[in-house]
Every structure is written in structure tokens, then in C-alpha cells.
PDB file of C-alpha atoms in Angstrom:
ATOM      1  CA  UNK S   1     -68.768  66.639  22.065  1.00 92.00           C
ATOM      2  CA  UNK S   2     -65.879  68.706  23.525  1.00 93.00           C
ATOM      3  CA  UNK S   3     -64.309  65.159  24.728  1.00 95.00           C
ATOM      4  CA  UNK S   4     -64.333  64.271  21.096  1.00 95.00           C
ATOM      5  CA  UNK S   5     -62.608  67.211  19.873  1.00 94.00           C
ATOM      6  CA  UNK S   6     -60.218  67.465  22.439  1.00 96.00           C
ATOM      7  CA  UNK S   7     -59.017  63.798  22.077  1.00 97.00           C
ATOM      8  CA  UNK S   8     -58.908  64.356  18.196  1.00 96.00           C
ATOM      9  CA  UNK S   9     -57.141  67.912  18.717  1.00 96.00           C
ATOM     10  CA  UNK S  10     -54.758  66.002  20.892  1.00 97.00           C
ATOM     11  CA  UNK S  11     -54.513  63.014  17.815  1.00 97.00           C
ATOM     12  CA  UNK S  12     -53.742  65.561  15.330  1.00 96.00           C
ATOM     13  CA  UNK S  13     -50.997  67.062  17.942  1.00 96.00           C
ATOM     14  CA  UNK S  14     -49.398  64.661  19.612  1.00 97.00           C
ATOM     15  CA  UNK S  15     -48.792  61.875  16.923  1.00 97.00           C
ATOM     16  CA  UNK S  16     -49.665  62.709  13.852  1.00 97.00           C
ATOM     17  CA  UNK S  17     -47.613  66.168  13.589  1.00 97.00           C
ATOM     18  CA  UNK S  18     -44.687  64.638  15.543  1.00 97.00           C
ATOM     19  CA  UNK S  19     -44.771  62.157  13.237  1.00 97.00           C
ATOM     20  CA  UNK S  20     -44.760  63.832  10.374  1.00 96.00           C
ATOM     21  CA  UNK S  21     -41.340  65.539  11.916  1.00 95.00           C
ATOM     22  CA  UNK S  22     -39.340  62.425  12.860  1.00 95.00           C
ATOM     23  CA  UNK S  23     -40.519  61.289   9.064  1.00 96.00           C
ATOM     24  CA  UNK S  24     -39.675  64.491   7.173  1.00 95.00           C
ATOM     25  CA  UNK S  25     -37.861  66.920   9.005  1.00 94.00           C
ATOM     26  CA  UNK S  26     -35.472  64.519  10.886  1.00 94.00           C
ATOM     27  CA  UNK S  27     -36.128  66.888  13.788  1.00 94.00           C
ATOM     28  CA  UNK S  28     -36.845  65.955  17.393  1.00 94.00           C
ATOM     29  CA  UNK S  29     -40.384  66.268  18.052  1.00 95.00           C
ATOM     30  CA  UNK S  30     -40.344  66.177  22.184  1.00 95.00           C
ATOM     31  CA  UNK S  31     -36.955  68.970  21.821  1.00 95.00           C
ATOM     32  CA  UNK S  32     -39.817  70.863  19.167  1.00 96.00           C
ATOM     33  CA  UNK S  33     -42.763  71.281  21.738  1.00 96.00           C
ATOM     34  CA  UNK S  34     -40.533  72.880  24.373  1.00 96.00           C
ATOM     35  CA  UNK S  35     -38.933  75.271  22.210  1.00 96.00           C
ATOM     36  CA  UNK S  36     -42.606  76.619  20.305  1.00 97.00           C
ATOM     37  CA  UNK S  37     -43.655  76.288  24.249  1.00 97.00           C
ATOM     38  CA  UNK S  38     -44.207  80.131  24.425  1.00 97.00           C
ATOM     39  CA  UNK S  39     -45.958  80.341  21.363  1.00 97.00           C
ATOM     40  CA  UNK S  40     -48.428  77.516  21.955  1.00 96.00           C
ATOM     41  CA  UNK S  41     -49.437  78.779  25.756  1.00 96.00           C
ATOM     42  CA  UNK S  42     -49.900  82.310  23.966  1.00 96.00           C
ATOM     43  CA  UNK S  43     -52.187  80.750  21.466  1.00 95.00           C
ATOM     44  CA  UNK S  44     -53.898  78.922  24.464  1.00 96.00           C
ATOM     45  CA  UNK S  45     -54.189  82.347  26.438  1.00 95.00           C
ATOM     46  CA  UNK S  46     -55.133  84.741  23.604  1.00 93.00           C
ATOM     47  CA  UNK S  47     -57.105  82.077  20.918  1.00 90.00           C
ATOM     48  CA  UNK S  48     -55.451  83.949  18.454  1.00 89.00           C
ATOM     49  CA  UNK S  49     -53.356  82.943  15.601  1.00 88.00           C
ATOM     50  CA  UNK S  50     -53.011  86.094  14.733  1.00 88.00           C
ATOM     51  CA  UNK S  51     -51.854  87.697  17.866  1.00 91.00           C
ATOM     52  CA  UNK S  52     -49.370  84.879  18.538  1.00 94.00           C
ATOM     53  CA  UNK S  53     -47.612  85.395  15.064  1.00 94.00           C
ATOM     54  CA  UNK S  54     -44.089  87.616  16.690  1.00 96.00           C
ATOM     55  CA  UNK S  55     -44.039  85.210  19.295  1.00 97.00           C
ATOM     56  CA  UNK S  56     -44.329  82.333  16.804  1.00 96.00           C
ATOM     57  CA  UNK S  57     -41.228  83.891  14.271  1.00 97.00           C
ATOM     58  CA  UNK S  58     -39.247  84.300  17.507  1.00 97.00           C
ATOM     59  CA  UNK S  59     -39.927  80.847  18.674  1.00 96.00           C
ATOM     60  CA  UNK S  60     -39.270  79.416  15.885  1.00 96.00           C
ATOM     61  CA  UNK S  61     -36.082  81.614  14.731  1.00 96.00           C
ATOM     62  CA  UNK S  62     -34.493  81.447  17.980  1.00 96.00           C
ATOM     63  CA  UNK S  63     -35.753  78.263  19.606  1.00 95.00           C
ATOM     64  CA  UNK S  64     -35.533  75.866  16.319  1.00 95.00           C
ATOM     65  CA  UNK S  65     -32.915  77.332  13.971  1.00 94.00           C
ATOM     66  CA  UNK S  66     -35.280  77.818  11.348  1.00 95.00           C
ATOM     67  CA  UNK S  67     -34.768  80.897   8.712  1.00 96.00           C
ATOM     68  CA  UNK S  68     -36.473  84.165   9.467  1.00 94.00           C
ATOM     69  CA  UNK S  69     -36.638  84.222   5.404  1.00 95.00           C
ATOM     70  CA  UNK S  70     -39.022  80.690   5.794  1.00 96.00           C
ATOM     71  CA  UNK S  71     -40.390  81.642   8.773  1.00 95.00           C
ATOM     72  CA  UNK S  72     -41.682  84.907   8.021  1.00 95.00           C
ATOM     73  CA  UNK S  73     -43.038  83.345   4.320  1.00 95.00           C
ATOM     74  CA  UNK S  74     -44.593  80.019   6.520  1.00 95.00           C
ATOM     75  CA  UNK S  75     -46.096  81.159   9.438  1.00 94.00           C
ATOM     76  CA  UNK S  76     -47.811  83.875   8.192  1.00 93.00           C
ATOM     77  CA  UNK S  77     -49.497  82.295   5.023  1.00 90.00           C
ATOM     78  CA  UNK S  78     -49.814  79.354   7.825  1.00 88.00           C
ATOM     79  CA  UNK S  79     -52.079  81.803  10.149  1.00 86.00           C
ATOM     80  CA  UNK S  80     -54.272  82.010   7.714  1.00 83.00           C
ATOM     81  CA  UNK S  81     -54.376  79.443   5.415  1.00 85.00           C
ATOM     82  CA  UNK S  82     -53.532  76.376   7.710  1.00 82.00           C
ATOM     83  CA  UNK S  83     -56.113  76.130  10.299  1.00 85.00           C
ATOM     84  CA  UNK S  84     -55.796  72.506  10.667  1.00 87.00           C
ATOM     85  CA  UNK S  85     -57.756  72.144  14.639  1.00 88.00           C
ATOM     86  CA  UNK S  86     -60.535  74.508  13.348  1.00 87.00           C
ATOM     87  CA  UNK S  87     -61.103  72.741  10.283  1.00 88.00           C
ATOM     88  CA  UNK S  88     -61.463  69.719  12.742  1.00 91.00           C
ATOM     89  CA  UNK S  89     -63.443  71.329  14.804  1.00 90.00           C
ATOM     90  CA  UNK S  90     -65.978  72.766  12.568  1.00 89.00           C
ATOM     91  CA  UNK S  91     -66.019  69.290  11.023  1.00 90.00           C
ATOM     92  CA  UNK S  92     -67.071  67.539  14.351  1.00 92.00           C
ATOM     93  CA  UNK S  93     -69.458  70.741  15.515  1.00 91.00           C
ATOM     94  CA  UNK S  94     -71.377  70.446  12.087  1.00 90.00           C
ATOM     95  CA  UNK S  95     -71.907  66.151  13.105  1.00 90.00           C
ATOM     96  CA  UNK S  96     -72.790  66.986  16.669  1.00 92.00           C
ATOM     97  CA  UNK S  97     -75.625  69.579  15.839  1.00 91.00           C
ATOM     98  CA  UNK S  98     -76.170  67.499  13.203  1.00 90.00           C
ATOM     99  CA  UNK S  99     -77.168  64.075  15.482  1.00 89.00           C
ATOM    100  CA  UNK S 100     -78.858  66.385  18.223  1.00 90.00           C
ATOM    101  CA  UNK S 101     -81.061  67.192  15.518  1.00 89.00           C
ATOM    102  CA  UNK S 102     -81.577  63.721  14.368  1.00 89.00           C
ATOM    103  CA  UNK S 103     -80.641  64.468  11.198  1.00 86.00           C
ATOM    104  CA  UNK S 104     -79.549  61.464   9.373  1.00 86.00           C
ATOM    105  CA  UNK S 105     -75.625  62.271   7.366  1.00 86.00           C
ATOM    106  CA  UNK S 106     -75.597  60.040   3.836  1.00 90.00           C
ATOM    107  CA  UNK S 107     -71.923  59.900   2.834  1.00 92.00           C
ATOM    108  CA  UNK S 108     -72.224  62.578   0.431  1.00 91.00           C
ATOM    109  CA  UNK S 109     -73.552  64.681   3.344  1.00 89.00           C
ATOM    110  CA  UNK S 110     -70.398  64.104   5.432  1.00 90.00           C
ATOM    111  CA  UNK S 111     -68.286  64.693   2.507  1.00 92.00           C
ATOM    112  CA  UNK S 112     -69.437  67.891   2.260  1.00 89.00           C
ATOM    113  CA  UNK S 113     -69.224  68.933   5.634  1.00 88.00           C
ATOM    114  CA  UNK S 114     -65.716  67.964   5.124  1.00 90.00           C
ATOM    115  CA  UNK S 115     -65.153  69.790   1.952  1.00 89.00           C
ATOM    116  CA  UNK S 116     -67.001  73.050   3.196  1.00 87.00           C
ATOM    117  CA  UNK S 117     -64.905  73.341   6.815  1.00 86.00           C
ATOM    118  CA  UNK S 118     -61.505  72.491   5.069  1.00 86.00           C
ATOM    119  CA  UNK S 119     -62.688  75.759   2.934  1.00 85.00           C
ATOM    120  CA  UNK S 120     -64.191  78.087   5.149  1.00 83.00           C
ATOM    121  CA  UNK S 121     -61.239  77.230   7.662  1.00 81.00           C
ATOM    122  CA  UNK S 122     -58.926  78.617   4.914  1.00 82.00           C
ATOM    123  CA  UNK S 123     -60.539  81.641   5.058  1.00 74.00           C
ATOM    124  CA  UNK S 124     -61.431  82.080   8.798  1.00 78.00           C
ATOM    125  CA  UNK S 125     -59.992  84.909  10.542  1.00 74.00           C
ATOM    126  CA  UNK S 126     -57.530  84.421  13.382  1.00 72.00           C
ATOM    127  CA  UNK S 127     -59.178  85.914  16.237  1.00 76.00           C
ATOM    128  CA  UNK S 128     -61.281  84.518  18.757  1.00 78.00           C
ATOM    129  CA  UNK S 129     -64.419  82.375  18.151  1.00 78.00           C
ATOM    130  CA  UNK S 130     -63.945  83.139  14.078  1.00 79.00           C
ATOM    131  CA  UNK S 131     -65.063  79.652  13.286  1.00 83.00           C
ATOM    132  CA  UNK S 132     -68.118  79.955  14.318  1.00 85.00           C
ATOM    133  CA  UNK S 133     -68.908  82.294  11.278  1.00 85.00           C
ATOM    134  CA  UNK S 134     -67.774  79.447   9.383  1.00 85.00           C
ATOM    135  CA  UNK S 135     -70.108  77.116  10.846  1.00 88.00           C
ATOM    136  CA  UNK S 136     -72.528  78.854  10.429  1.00 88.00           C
ATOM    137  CA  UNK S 137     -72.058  78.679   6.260  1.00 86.00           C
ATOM    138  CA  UNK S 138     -71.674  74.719   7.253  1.00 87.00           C
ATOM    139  CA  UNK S 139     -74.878  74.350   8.594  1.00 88.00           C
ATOM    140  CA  UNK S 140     -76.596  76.444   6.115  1.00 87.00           C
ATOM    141  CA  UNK S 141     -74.803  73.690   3.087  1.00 85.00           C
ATOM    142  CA  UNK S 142     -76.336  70.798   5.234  1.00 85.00           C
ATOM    143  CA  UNK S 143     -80.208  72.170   6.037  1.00 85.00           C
ATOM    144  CA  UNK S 144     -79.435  73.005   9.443  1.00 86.00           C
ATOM    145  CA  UNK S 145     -80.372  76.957  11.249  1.00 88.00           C
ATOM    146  CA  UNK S 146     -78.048  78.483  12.177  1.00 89.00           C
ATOM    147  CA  UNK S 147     -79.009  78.877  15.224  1.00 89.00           C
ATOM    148  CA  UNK S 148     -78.300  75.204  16.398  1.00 88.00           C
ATOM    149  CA  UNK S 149     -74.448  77.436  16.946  1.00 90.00           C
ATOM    150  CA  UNK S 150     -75.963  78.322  20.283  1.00 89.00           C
ATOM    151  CA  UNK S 151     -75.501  75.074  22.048  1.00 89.00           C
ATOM    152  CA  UNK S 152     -71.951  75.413  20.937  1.00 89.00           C
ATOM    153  CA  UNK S 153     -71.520  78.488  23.281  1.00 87.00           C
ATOM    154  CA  UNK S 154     -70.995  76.212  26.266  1.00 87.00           C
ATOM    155  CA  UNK S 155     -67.827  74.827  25.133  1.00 87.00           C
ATOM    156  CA  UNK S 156     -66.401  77.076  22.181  1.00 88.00           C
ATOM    157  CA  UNK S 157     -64.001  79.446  24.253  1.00 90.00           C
ATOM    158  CA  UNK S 158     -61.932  76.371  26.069  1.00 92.00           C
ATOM    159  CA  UNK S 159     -62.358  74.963  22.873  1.00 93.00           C
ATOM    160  CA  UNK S 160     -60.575  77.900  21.114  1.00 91.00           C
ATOM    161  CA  UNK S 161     -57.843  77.883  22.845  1.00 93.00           C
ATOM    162  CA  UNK S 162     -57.246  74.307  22.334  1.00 94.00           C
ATOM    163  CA  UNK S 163     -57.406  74.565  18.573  1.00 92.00           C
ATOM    164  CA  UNK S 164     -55.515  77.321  18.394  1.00 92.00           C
ATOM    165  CA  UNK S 165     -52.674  76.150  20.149  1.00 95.00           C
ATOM    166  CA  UNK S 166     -53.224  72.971  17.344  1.00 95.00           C
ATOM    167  CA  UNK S 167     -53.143  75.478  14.423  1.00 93.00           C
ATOM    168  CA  UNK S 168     -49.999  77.440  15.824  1.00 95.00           C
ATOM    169  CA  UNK S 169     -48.223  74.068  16.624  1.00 96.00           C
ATOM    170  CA  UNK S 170     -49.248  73.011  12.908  1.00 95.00           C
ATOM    171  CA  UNK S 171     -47.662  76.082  11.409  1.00 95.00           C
ATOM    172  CA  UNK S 172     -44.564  75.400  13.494  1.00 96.00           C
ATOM    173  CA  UNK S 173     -43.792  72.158  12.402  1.00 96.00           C
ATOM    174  CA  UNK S 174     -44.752  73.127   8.350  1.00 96.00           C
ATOM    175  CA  UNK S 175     -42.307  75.588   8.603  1.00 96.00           C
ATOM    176  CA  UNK S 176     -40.011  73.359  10.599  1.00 96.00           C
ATOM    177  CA  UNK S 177     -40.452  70.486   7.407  1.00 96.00           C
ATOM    178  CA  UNK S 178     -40.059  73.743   5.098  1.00 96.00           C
ATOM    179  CA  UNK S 179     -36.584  74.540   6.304  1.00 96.00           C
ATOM    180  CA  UNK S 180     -35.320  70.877   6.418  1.00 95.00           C
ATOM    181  CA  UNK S 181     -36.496  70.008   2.527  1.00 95.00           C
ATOM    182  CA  UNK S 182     -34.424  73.391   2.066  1.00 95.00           C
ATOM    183  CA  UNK S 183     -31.206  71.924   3.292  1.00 93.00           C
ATOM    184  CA  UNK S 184     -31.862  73.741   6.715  1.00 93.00           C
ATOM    185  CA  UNK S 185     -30.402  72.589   9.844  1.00 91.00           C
ATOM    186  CA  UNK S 186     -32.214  73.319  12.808  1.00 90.00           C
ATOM    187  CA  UNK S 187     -30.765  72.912  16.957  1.00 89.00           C
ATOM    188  CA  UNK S 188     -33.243  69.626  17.288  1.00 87.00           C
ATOM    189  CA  UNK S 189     -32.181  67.446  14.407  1.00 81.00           C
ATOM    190  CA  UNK S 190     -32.138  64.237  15.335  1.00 79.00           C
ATOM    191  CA  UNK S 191     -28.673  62.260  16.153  1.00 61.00           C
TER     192      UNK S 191
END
């Protein structure tokens, strides 16, 4: 289970957001990482979106070139609204408790799994272990008790700190795409 979320975590990080920045923003993705660096080891260290906002604006102000008008409209409405590793993660939690139950997923099953995270991930708070209040609603939509979230315990904090570093990193490079389809130039546009 943690394997599988850490390899999609790393996925969602490593090509398709960098992607999406060579595509869009016309902005160096490698040049990118190193200068939201701080932020993304402070979102490792705290697993806290919230917490890592300042450090985020600066990054991305000083680091990137981008706006402190978009950053400070982005990244905020991005710590809470665009959770994009938790929503992952509580996607992939509710299919692992789900099979060590033996609990057989129909399509319209899965779709609602899908449905319910990409919602309660909107709403999750950024602090610490937060998603697992959101699971919990998950589990309850899909038959499950709740209190299959134990065997999550194991893994969750390493896990945190993994997706949030995904979520901050996500924010980053929204507000990085925001700033370029705003005539923006940043320090790591491409050539």
C-alpha cells in the first residue's frame, strides 16, 4: 500500500506536474523544484499546507518571479482547495481497506470513492493527518467501519509528509501556470 502511493505521489510529481509546466507555463520544470525547494522540505517536515503557506509566497515570489498579487490569491485558495496527493491518497486508502476486507468494488463503487475523496479533499484541513477524517466519510459511502482507518496508522505520518510536499508542489506550479496565462514572466522560462 504505501509503495503504491508513493510511486503514484511521485507520478503525479515528477511528470505529470512538470509536464503540465513545459506545456503551459513555458517554465523550466528542473530550475522550478529547486527554487519551491524550501517550501516542499517544510511541507515534508511539518505535513502542513497550512504552516508552509509564508514560506510558499516567498518561494514562489522570490525564487520564481511570480506576482505576490497571484500568489497570495493562488496559494492560499490552493491550500485548501487543491489537495491533489491527499485526494490520491484517500482514493488508494479507501481500495486498500477495501481488498483487505474482501470487499468486491463494481465500477460504480470506485467511481464513488473517486467522487467522494476529490470532495472531502476540498474540504480537508491542512494540518497533519486531516485526511483521515475524510476517509473516514469514504468508508462510511462504501459500507466499510470506520475503524478499518487503524491499519492505516502504520504508514499515514511518512505518508503525510509525502503528500503534502505533492499538494504544496501542486499549488506552486498552478500559480506558476496562473502567472504565465497572465502575461507573467517568471526567472525559469524556458529559452
Amino acid at each position: 500500500f504505501a509503495m503504491t502511493v508513493f510511486a503514484a505521489l511521485c507520478v503525479h510529481a515528477l511528470i505529470v506536474l512538470p509536464v503540465l509546466l513545459r506545456v503551459i507555463a513555458k517554465v523550466s520544470p528542473m530550475k522550478m523544484i529547486r527554487a519551491m525547494s524550501p517550501a516542499m522540505l517544510t511541507a515534508f517536515s511539518t505535513a502542513s499546507s497550512s504552516a508552509t503557506l509564508p514560506i510558499t509566497m516567498k518561494s514562489l515570489e522570490k525564487n520564481v518571479g511570480v506576482s505576490n498579487n497571484i500568489s497570495r490569491f493562488v496559494l492560499p485558495l490552493g491550500a485548501t482547495v487543491n489537495m491533489n496527493g491527499t485526494a490520491l491518497y484517500e482514493c488508494a486508502a479507501a481500495l486498500f481497506i477495501a481488498q483487505a476486507y474482501g470487499l468486491e468494488l463494481s465500477f460504480a463503487v470506485q467511481f464513488t470513492i473517486v467522487v467522494v475523496a476529490l470532495l472531502t479533499s476540498i474540504g480537508v484541513a491542512g494540518v497533519p493527518s486531516a485526511s483521515l477524517v475524510a476517509i473516514a466519510i469514504i468508508l462510511g459511502a462504501i459500507g466499510l467501519p470506520v475503524e478499518a482507518i487503524g491499519v492505516l496508522m502504520v504508514f499515514d505520518r511518512v505518508l503525510d509528509m509525502c503528500r503534502t510536499s505533492v499538494n504544496i508542489w501542486g499549488d506552486a506550479v498552478c500559480a506558476t501556470i496562473v502567472a504565465r496565462l497572465q502575461g507573467e514572466k517568471t526567472q525559469i522560462d524556458l529559452g
